[in-house]
Amino acid sequence: MSSTEFSRRRKQLMRMMGENSIAILPTANEQVRNRDVLFPFRPDSDFFYLTGFSEPEAVMVLLPNRKQGEFLMFCREKDPVKETWDGYRAGLEGAMEQYGADDAFPFSDIDDILPGLLEQRERVFYEMGCNAAFDARMSEWVHQVRGRTRTGVHAPTEFLALDHFVHDMRLYKSRSEIATMRKAAKLSAAAHSELMRTTQPGDAEYQLASRFQHYCQMRGASQQAYPSIVGGGNNGCVLHYVENKDALNDGDLVLIDAGCELDCYASDITRTFPVNGTFSEPQAQLYQLVLDAQLAAIEQVQVGNHYNDPHEAAVRVLAKGLIKLGLLKGTLAQVLKSQSYKKFYMHSTGHWLGMDVHDVGDYKIDGHWRVLEPGMVLTVEPGLYIPVGSKGVAKKWQGIGIRIEDDVVVTKNGPDVLTRDVPKEIAEIEALMA
Ligand code: GLY
Ligand code: MN
Ligand code: MN
């Protein structure tokens, strides 16, 4: 992502904020894993979206039309000793020279400087409720400014949700964001294909997860967008199964929901395939039904359609098929009305995708499903889950969990499936595994 793009985003946000306003946005906190060991640091998505800055202990401040500078950064100072232990820091000069801040201050000085910046402004844009420790400091700074009103100081009068504005920007991906997401998607797709090629009965679920992550890490994606789900047989029916501890049985399916993160952008792919390389008859019947539902849903990812159209298309196909296979009783209209299909398909067909795997952006506006527009990216991921012990269900269907998930960009030319490289047709999968 070029520095011009980050600058363009800040300018766009400042235009929306208007005169006499201030935006204050801290990055994520470092998190202790145990004692003095930290989890790998990942910047806050909104913060990174607006700054491109990936160090911890940093706060972005925007002050539209401020003569002495509109974009301020609080960050860690350079420190040769600390840098020897923990690595490079951009420092105040780096924040200005590399990240385009008009001015930069030590993170440790923020309590002294921030109240003075608040004093000059009417409207405060802030993400309340995301960081309790920072909320308390904000509250203290505002309190300090109010305490000085008798000296003629004017305290801010309006507090607005910064996230509301930034999240709407993030919903529409730019050309370079889509390029990054395509790279992440292609890498994850290649890793899924590799699992299809290499999986054998007797492999442990965690070995597949490990091979997936290794494949991505060896090619530059150091982090996953979310914990990998690898569920063999009945484990595939647990939607967020992350224990990944069992061995894969000959004759079972395995469901793998895994995606790498690249430059802070997520990919999110699910594939389900037979551990031994060949679908049994009941597995093939249910798999083909989920695939038909997924293809029908992807077809609905069109400019001008509503967010929920893909879900409705998937549900229709699944409901019809479940009736035909004898898994649901009644007419299509009855099944859709009673939502009896939820016994086997209980989640929705997708979500926005971007820097966060379940990305930001409103799904409804004024109570109506959002209209799809170019640059939006969503997943399409119908499934069927029939756990062992399902009442009134023939044995042959039990222990089958299937989900097929792709990442799709809304474009004027129809759905652009970023993850199309990984096979999903039955014949393609069986051929790759043979
Ligand atoms: N990987 C989480 C999801 O598919 O929503
Ligand atoms: Mn997923
Ligand atoms: Mn998903």
PDB file of N, CA, C and O in Angstrom, residues 49-102:
ATOM      1  N   TYR A  49      -5.235   1.075   8.858  1.00  0.00           N
ATOM      2  CA  TYR A  49      -5.891   1.545   7.624  1.00  0.00           C
ATOM      3  C   TYR A  49      -5.597   3.022   7.367  1.00  0.00           C
ATOM      4  O   TYR A  49      -5.462   3.455   6.233  1.00  0.00           O
ATOM      5  N   LEU A  50      -5.489   3.782   8.444  1.00  0.00           N
ATOM      6  CA  LEU A  50      -5.304   5.234   8.296  1.00  0.00           C
ATOM      7  C   LEU A  50      -3.849   5.679   8.372  1.00  0.00           C
ATOM      8  O   LEU A  50      -3.530   6.820   8.018  1.00  0.00           O
ATOM      9  N   THR A  51      -2.966   4.815   8.869  1.00  0.00           N
ATOM     10  CA  THR A  51      -1.570   5.237   9.056  1.00  0.00           C
ATOM     11  C   THR A  51      -0.538   4.340   8.366  1.00  0.00           C
ATOM     12  O   THR A  51       0.557   4.813   8.042  1.00  0.00           O
ATOM     13  N   GLY A  52      -0.820   3.062   8.221  1.00  0.00           N
ATOM     14  CA  GLY A  52       0.187   2.118   7.725  1.00  0.00           C
ATOM     15  C   GLY A  52       1.267   1.821   8.747  1.00  0.00           C
ATOM     16  O   GLY A  52       2.272   1.182   8.444  1.00  0.00           O
ATOM     17  N   PHE A  53       1.044   2.267   9.987  1.00  0.00           N
ATOM     18  CA  PHE A  53       2.064   2.162  11.034  1.00  0.00           C
ATOM     19  C   PHE A  53       1.803   0.909  11.863  1.00  0.00           C
ATOM     20  O   PHE A  53       0.716   0.731  12.388  1.00  0.00           O
ATOM     21  N   SER A  54       2.829   0.043  12.008  1.00  0.00           N
ATOM     22  CA  SER A  54       2.545  -1.256  12.618  1.00  0.00           C
ATOM     23  C   SER A  54       3.229  -1.474  13.968  1.00  0.00           C
ATOM     24  O   SER A  54       3.271  -2.595  14.453  1.00  0.00           O
ATOM     25  N   GLU A  55       3.746  -0.394  14.596  1.00  0.00           N
ATOM     26  CA  GLU A  55       4.330  -0.571  15.935  1.00  0.00           C
ATOM     27  C   GLU A  55       3.262  -0.413  17.016  1.00  0.00           C
ATOM     28  O   GLU A  55       2.290   0.320  16.827  1.00  0.00           O
ATOM     29  N   PRO A  56       3.473  -1.087  18.160  1.00  0.00           N
ATOM     30  CA  PRO A  56       2.556  -0.849  19.287  1.00  0.00           C
ATOM     31  C   PRO A  56       2.831   0.521  19.927  1.00  0.00           C
ATOM     32  O   PRO A  56       3.773   1.209  19.530  1.00  0.00           O
ATOM     33  N   GLU A  57       2.025   0.895  20.892  1.00  0.00           N
ATOM     34  CA  GLU A  57       2.171   2.160  21.619  1.00  0.00           C
ATOM     35  C   GLU A  57       2.174   3.350  20.655  1.00  0.00           C
ATOM     36  O   GLU A  57       3.173   4.067  20.533  1.00  0.00           O
ATOM     37  N   ALA A  58       1.078   3.511  19.963  1.00  0.00           N
ATOM     38  CA  ALA A  58       0.973   4.614  19.013  1.00  0.00           C
ATOM     39  C   ALA A  58      -0.470   5.120  18.985  1.00  0.00           C
ATOM     40  O   ALA A  58      -1.407   4.336  19.152  1.00  0.00           O
ATOM     41  N   VAL A  59      -0.606   6.414  18.809  1.00  0.00           N
ATOM     42  CA  VAL A  59      -1.925   7.043  18.715  1.00  0.00           C
ATOM     43  C   VAL A  59      -1.905   8.029  17.548  1.00  0.00           C
ATOM     44  O   VAL A  59      -0.973   8.827  17.434  1.00  0.00           O
ATOM     45  N   MET A  60      -2.916   7.942  16.699  1.00  0.00           N
ATOM     46  CA  MET A  60      -3.067   8.898  15.599  1.00  0.00           C
ATOM     47  C   MET A  60      -4.031   9.998  16.018  1.00  0.00           C
ATOM     48  O   MET A  60      -5.069   9.719  16.609  1.00  0.00           O
ATOM     49  N   VAL A  61      -3.677  11.239  15.732  1.00  0.00           N
ATOM     50  CA  VAL A  61      -4.590  12.351  15.984  1.00  0.00           C
ATOM     51  C   VAL A  61      -4.754  13.131  14.680  1.00  0.00           C
ATOM     52  O   VAL A  61      -3.757  13.474  14.043  1.00  0.00           O
ATOM     53  N   LEU A  62      -5.992  13.363  14.290  1.00  0.00           N
ATOM     54  CA  LEU A  62      -6.257  14.174  13.093  1.00  0.00           C
ATOM     55  C   LEU A  62      -6.961  15.459  13.500  1.00  0.00           C
ATOM     56  O   LEU A  62      -7.934  15.436  14.270  1.00  0.00           O
ATOM     57  N   LEU A  63      -6.476  16.572  12.985  1.00  0.00           N
ATOM     58  CA  LEU A  63      -7.037  17.882  13.301  1.00  0.00           C
ATOM     59  C   LEU A  63      -7.218  18.635  11.984  1.00  0.00           C
ATOM     60  O   LEU A  63      -6.316  19.357  11.545  1.00  0.00           O
ATOM     61  N   PRO A  64      -8.383  18.437  11.320  1.00  0.00           N
ATOM     62  CA  PRO A  64      -8.592  19.056  10.006  1.00  0.00           C
ATOM     63  C   PRO A  64      -8.344  20.568  10.061  1.00  0.00           C
ATOM     64  O   PRO A  64      -8.788  21.241  10.992  1.00  0.00           O
ATOM     65  N   ASN A  65      -7.633  21.052   9.068  1.00  0.00           N
ATOM     66  CA  ASN A  65      -7.359  22.491   8.878  1.00  0.00           C
ATOM     67  C   ASN A  65      -6.537  23.125   9.986  1.00  0.00           C
ATOM     68  O   ASN A  65      -6.571  24.344  10.151  1.00  0.00           O
ATOM     69  N   ARG A  66      -5.812  22.347  10.743  1.00  0.00           N
ATOM     70  CA  ARG A  66      -4.942  22.948  11.761  1.00  0.00           C
ATOM     71  C   ARG A  66      -3.682  23.461  11.057  1.00  0.00           C
ATOM     72  O   ARG A  66      -3.007  22.694  10.359  1.00  0.00           O
ATOM     73  N   LYS A  67      -3.389  24.715  11.274  1.00  0.00           N
ATOM     74  CA  LYS A  67      -2.289  25.356  10.520  1.00  0.00           C
ATOM     75  C   LYS A  67      -0.948  24.694  10.806  1.00  0.00           C
ATOM     76  O   LYS A  67      -0.131  24.477   9.914  1.00  0.00           O
ATOM     77  N   GLN A  68      -0.715  24.340  12.060  1.00  0.00           N
ATOM     78  CA  GLN A  68       0.602  23.766  12.421  1.00  0.00           C
ATOM     79  C   GLN A  68       0.685  22.280  12.064  1.00  0.00           C
ATOM     80  O   GLN A  68       1.656  21.631  12.421  1.00  0.00           O
ATOM     81  N   GLY A  69      -0.338  21.744  11.412  1.00  0.00           N
ATOM     82  CA  GLY A  69      -0.287  20.333  11.004  1.00  0.00           C
ATOM     83  C   GLY A  69      -1.574  19.620  11.361  1.00  0.00           C
ATOM     84  O   GLY A  69      -2.120  19.811  12.448  1.00  0.00           O
ATOM     85  N   GLU A  70      -2.036  18.784  10.424  1.00  0.00           N
ATOM     86  CA  GLU A  70      -3.324  18.098  10.607  1.00  0.00           C
ATOM     87  C   GLU A  70      -3.172  16.692  11.161  1.00  0.00           C
ATOM     88  O   GLU A  70      -4.091  16.162  11.759  1.00  0.00           O
ATOM     89  N   PHE A  71      -2.025  16.058  10.885  1.00  0.00           N
ATOM     90  CA  PHE A  71      -1.846  14.641  11.226  1.00  0.00           C
ATOM     91  C   PHE A  71      -0.710  14.526  12.242  1.00  0.00           C
ATOM     92  O   PHE A  71       0.451  14.755  11.914  1.00  0.00           O
ATOM     93  N   LEU A  72      -1.069  14.206  13.490  1.00  0.00           N
ATOM     94  CA  LEU A  72      -0.068  14.038  14.551  1.00  0.00           C
ATOM     95  C   LEU A  72       0.014  12.564  14.935  1.00  0.00           C
ATOM     96  O   LEU A  72      -0.984  11.850  14.919  1.00  0.00           O
ATOM     97  N   MET A  73       1.230  12.173  15.293  1.00  0.00           N
ATOM     98  CA  MET A  73       1.410  10.799  15.785  1.00  0.00           C
ATOM     99  C   MET A  73       2.102  10.828  17.132  1.00  0.00           C
ATOM    100  O   MET A  73       3.070  11.586  17.326  1.00  0.00           O
ATOM    101  N   PHE A  74       1.571  10.055  18.039  1.00  0.00           N
ATOM    102  CA  PHE A  74       2.284   9.746  19.278  1.00  0.00           C
ATOM    103  C   PHE A  74       2.846   8.336  19.093  1.00  0.00           C
ATOM    104  O   PHE A  74       2.087   7.420  18.741  1.00  0.00           O
ATOM    105  N   CYS A  75       4.147   8.177  19.303  1.00  0.00           N
ATOM    106  CA  CYS A  75       4.720   6.833  19.117  1.00  0.00           C
ATOM    107  C   CYS A  75       5.975   6.685  19.977  1.00  0.00           C
ATOM    108  O   CYS A  75       6.376   7.622  20.667  1.00  0.00           O
ATOM    109  N   ARG A  76       6.558   5.512  19.925  1.00  0.00           N
ATOM    110  CA  ARG A  76       7.747   5.250  20.720  1.00  0.00           C
ATOM    111  C   ARG A  76       8.933   6.013  20.128  1.00  0.00           C
ATOM    112  O   ARG A  76       9.087   6.091  18.906  1.00  0.00           O
ATOM    113  N   GLU A  77       9.764   6.568  21.018  1.00  0.00           N
ATOM    114  CA  GLU A  77      10.976   7.238  20.544  1.00  0.00           C
ATOM    115  C   GLU A  77      12.013   6.189  20.169  1.00  0.00           C
ATOM    116  O   GLU A  77      11.968   5.065  20.643  1.00  0.00           O
ATOM    117  N   LYS A  78      12.956   6.612  19.358  1.00  0.00           N
ATOM    118  CA  LYS A  78      14.062   5.696  19.082  1.00  0.00           C
ATOM    119  C   LYS A  78      14.828   5.457  20.382  1.00  0.00           C
ATOM    120  O   LYS A  78      14.888   6.334  21.246  1.00  0.00           O
ATOM    121  N   ASP A  79      15.358   4.258  20.551  1.00  0.00           N
ATOM    122  CA  ASP A  79      16.024   3.905  21.802  1.00  0.00           C
ATOM    123  C   ASP A  79      16.993   2.751  21.492  1.00  0.00           C
ATOM    124  O   ASP A  79      16.568   1.600  21.374  1.00  0.00           O
ATOM    125  N   PRO A  80      18.291   3.091  21.346  1.00  0.00           N
ATOM    126  CA  PRO A  80      19.258   2.074  20.906  1.00  0.00           C
ATOM    127  C   PRO A  80      19.241   0.822  21.784  1.00  0.00           C
ATOM    128  O   PRO A  80      19.318  -0.292  21.258  1.00  0.00           O
ATOM    129  N   VAL A  81      19.086   0.988  23.095  1.00  0.00           N
ATOM    130  CA  VAL A  81      19.133  -0.189  23.971  1.00  0.00           C
ATOM    131  C   VAL A  81      17.899  -1.058  23.714  1.00  0.00           C
ATOM    132  O   VAL A  81      17.989  -2.258  23.467  1.00  0.00           O
ATOM    133  N   LYS A  82      16.707  -0.428  23.752  1.00  0.00           N
ATOM    134  CA  LYS A  82      15.473  -1.202  23.532  1.00  0.00           C
ATOM    135  C   LYS A  82      15.453  -1.816  22.134  1.00  0.00           C
ATOM    136  O   LYS A  82      14.963  -2.921  21.933  1.00  0.00           O
ATOM    137  N   GLU A  83      15.993  -1.076  21.163  1.00  0.00           N
ATOM    138  CA  GLU A  83      15.998  -1.606  19.791  1.00  0.00           C
ATOM    139  C   GLU A  83      16.929  -2.806  19.665  1.00  0.00           C
ATOM    140  O   GLU A  83      16.705  -3.689  18.847  1.00  0.00           O
ATOM    141  N   THR A  84      17.966  -2.841  20.510  1.00  0.00           N
ATOM    142  CA  THR A  84      18.848  -4.015  20.528  1.00  0.00           C
ATOM    143  C   THR A  84      18.077  -5.251  20.980  1.00  0.00           C
ATOM    144  O   THR A  84      18.240  -6.345  20.459  1.00  0.00           O
ATOM    145  N   TRP A  85      17.188  -5.054  21.954  1.00  0.00           N
ATOM    146  CA  TRP A  85      16.425  -6.195  22.473  1.00  0.00           C
ATOM    147  C   TRP A  85      15.220  -6.533  21.607  1.00  0.00           C
ATOM    148  O   TRP A  85      14.983  -7.698  21.301  1.00  0.00           O
ATOM    149  N   ASP A  86      14.457  -5.502  21.250  1.00  0.00           N
ATOM    150  CA  ASP A  86      13.128  -5.770  20.673  1.00  0.00           C
ATOM    151  C   ASP A  86      12.976  -5.373  19.205  1.00  0.00           C
ATOM    152  O   ASP A  86      11.910  -5.575  18.626  1.00  0.00           O
ATOM    153  N   GLY A  87      14.001  -4.777  18.625  1.00  0.00           N
ATOM    154  CA  GLY A  87      13.919  -4.470  17.201  1.00  0.00           C
ATOM    155  C   GLY A  87      13.677  -3.004  16.881  1.00  0.00           C
ATOM    156  O   GLY A  87      13.467  -2.170  17.768  1.00  0.00           O
ATOM    157  N   TYR A  88      13.662  -2.756  15.581  1.00  0.00           N
ATOM    158  CA  TYR A  88      13.618  -1.404  15.013  1.00  0.00           C
ATOM    159  C   TYR A  88      12.377  -0.620  15.460  1.00  0.00           C
ATOM    160  O   TYR A  88      11.287  -1.179  15.559  1.00  0.00           O
ATOM    161  N   ARG A  89      12.591   0.650  15.696  1.00  0.00           N
ATOM    162  CA  ARG A  89      11.473   1.582  15.911  1.00  0.00           C
ATOM    163  C   ARG A  89      11.625   2.737  14.927  1.00  0.00           C
ATOM    164  O   ARG A  89      12.741   3.231  14.750  1.00  0.00           O
ATOM    165  N   ALA A  90      10.540   3.188  14.382  1.00  0.00           N
ATOM    166  CA  ALA A  90      10.605   4.324  13.444  1.00  0.00           C
ATOM    167  C   ALA A  90      10.998   5.600  14.173  1.00  0.00           C
ATOM    168  O   ALA A  90      11.689   6.458  13.629  1.00  0.00           O
ATOM    169  N   GLY A  91      10.549   5.723  15.421  1.00  0.00           N
ATOM    170  CA  GLY A  91      10.830   6.948  16.169  1.00  0.00           C
ATOM    171  C   GLY A  91      10.022   8.128  15.640  1.00  0.00           C
ATOM    172  O   GLY A  91       9.250   7.998  14.687  1.00  0.00           O
ATOM    173  N   LEU A  92      10.220   9.273  16.269  1.00  0.00           N
ATOM    174  CA  LEU A  92       9.423  10.443  15.899  1.00  0.00           C
ATOM    175  C   LEU A  92       9.753  10.887  14.477  1.00  0.00           C
ATOM    176  O   LEU A  92       8.863  11.227  13.694  1.00  0.00           O
ATOM    177  N   GLU A  93      11.042  10.875  14.146  1.00  0.00           N
ATOM    178  CA  GLU A  93      11.418  11.311  12.792  1.00  0.00           C
ATOM    179  C   GLU A  93      10.869  10.354  11.739  1.00  0.00           C
ATOM    180  O   GLU A  93      10.390  10.792  10.688  1.00  0.00           O
ATOM    181  N   GLY A  94      10.941   9.057  12.042  1.00  0.00           N
ATOM    182  CA  GLY A  94      10.408   8.067  11.096  1.00  0.00           C
ATOM    183  C   GLY A  94       8.909   8.253  10.901  1.00  0.00           C
ATOM    184  O   GLY A  94       8.402   8.107   9.791  1.00  0.00           O
ATOM    185  N   ALA A  95       8.202   8.582  11.983  1.00  0.00           N
ATOM    186  CA  ALA A  95       6.750   8.791  11.875  1.00  0.00           C
ATOM    187  C   ALA A  95       6.452   9.921  10.896  1.00  0.00           C
ATOM    188  O   ALA A  95       5.466   9.878  10.150  1.00  0.00           O
ATOM    189  N   MET A  96       7.322  10.922  10.909  1.00  0.00           N
ATOM    190  CA  MET A  96       7.109  12.054   9.993  1.00  0.00           C
ATOM    191  C   MET A  96       7.605  11.715   8.592  1.00  0.00           C
ATOM    192  O   MET A  96       6.889  11.892   7.609  1.00  0.00           O
ATOM    193  N   GLU A  97       8.842  11.207   8.513  1.00  0.00           N
ATOM    194  CA  GLU A  97       9.440  11.011   7.192  1.00  0.00           C
ATOM    195  C   GLU A  97       8.838   9.826   6.439  1.00  0.00           C
ATOM    196  O   GLU A  97       8.573   9.918   5.250  1.00  0.00           O
ATOM    197  N   GLN A  98       8.612   8.711   7.146  1.00  0.00           N
ATOM    198  CA  GLN A  98       8.131   7.521   6.432  1.00  0.00           C
ATOM    199  C   GLN A  98       6.610   7.424   6.412  1.00  0.00           C
ATOM    200  O   GLN A  98       6.040   6.818   5.510  1.00  0.00           O
ATOM    201  N   TYR A  99       5.968   7.990   7.435  1.00  0.00           N
ATOM    202  CA  TYR A  99       4.513   7.788   7.539  1.00  0.00           C
ATOM    203  C   TYR A  99       3.714   9.074   7.333  1.00  0.00           C
ATOM    204  O   TYR A  99       2.496   9.071   7.430  1.00  0.00           O
ATOM    205  N   GLY A 100       4.425  10.167   7.054  1.00  0.00           N
ATOM    206  CA  GLY A 100       3.747  11.390   6.636  1.00  0.00           C
ATOM    207  C   GLY A 100       3.105  12.200   7.742  1.00  0.00           C
ATOM    208  O   GLY A 100       2.294  13.093   7.469  1.00  0.00           O
ATOM    209  N   ALA A 101       3.467  11.925   9.021  1.00  0.00           N
ATOM    210  CA  ALA A 101       2.910  12.755  10.099  1.00  0.00           C
ATOM    211  C   ALA A 101       3.462  14.171   9.966  1.00  0.00           C
ATOM    212  O   ALA A 101       4.621  14.368   9.609  1.00  0.00           O
ATOM    213  N   ASP A 102       2.610  15.163  10.242  1.00  0.00           N
ATOM    214  CA  ASP A 102       3.077  16.555  10.220  1.00  0.00           C
ATOM    215  C   ASP A 102       3.917  16.853  11.446  1.00  0.00           C
ATOM    216  O   ASP A 102       4.782  17.720  11.429  1.00  0.00           O
TER     217      ASP A 102
END
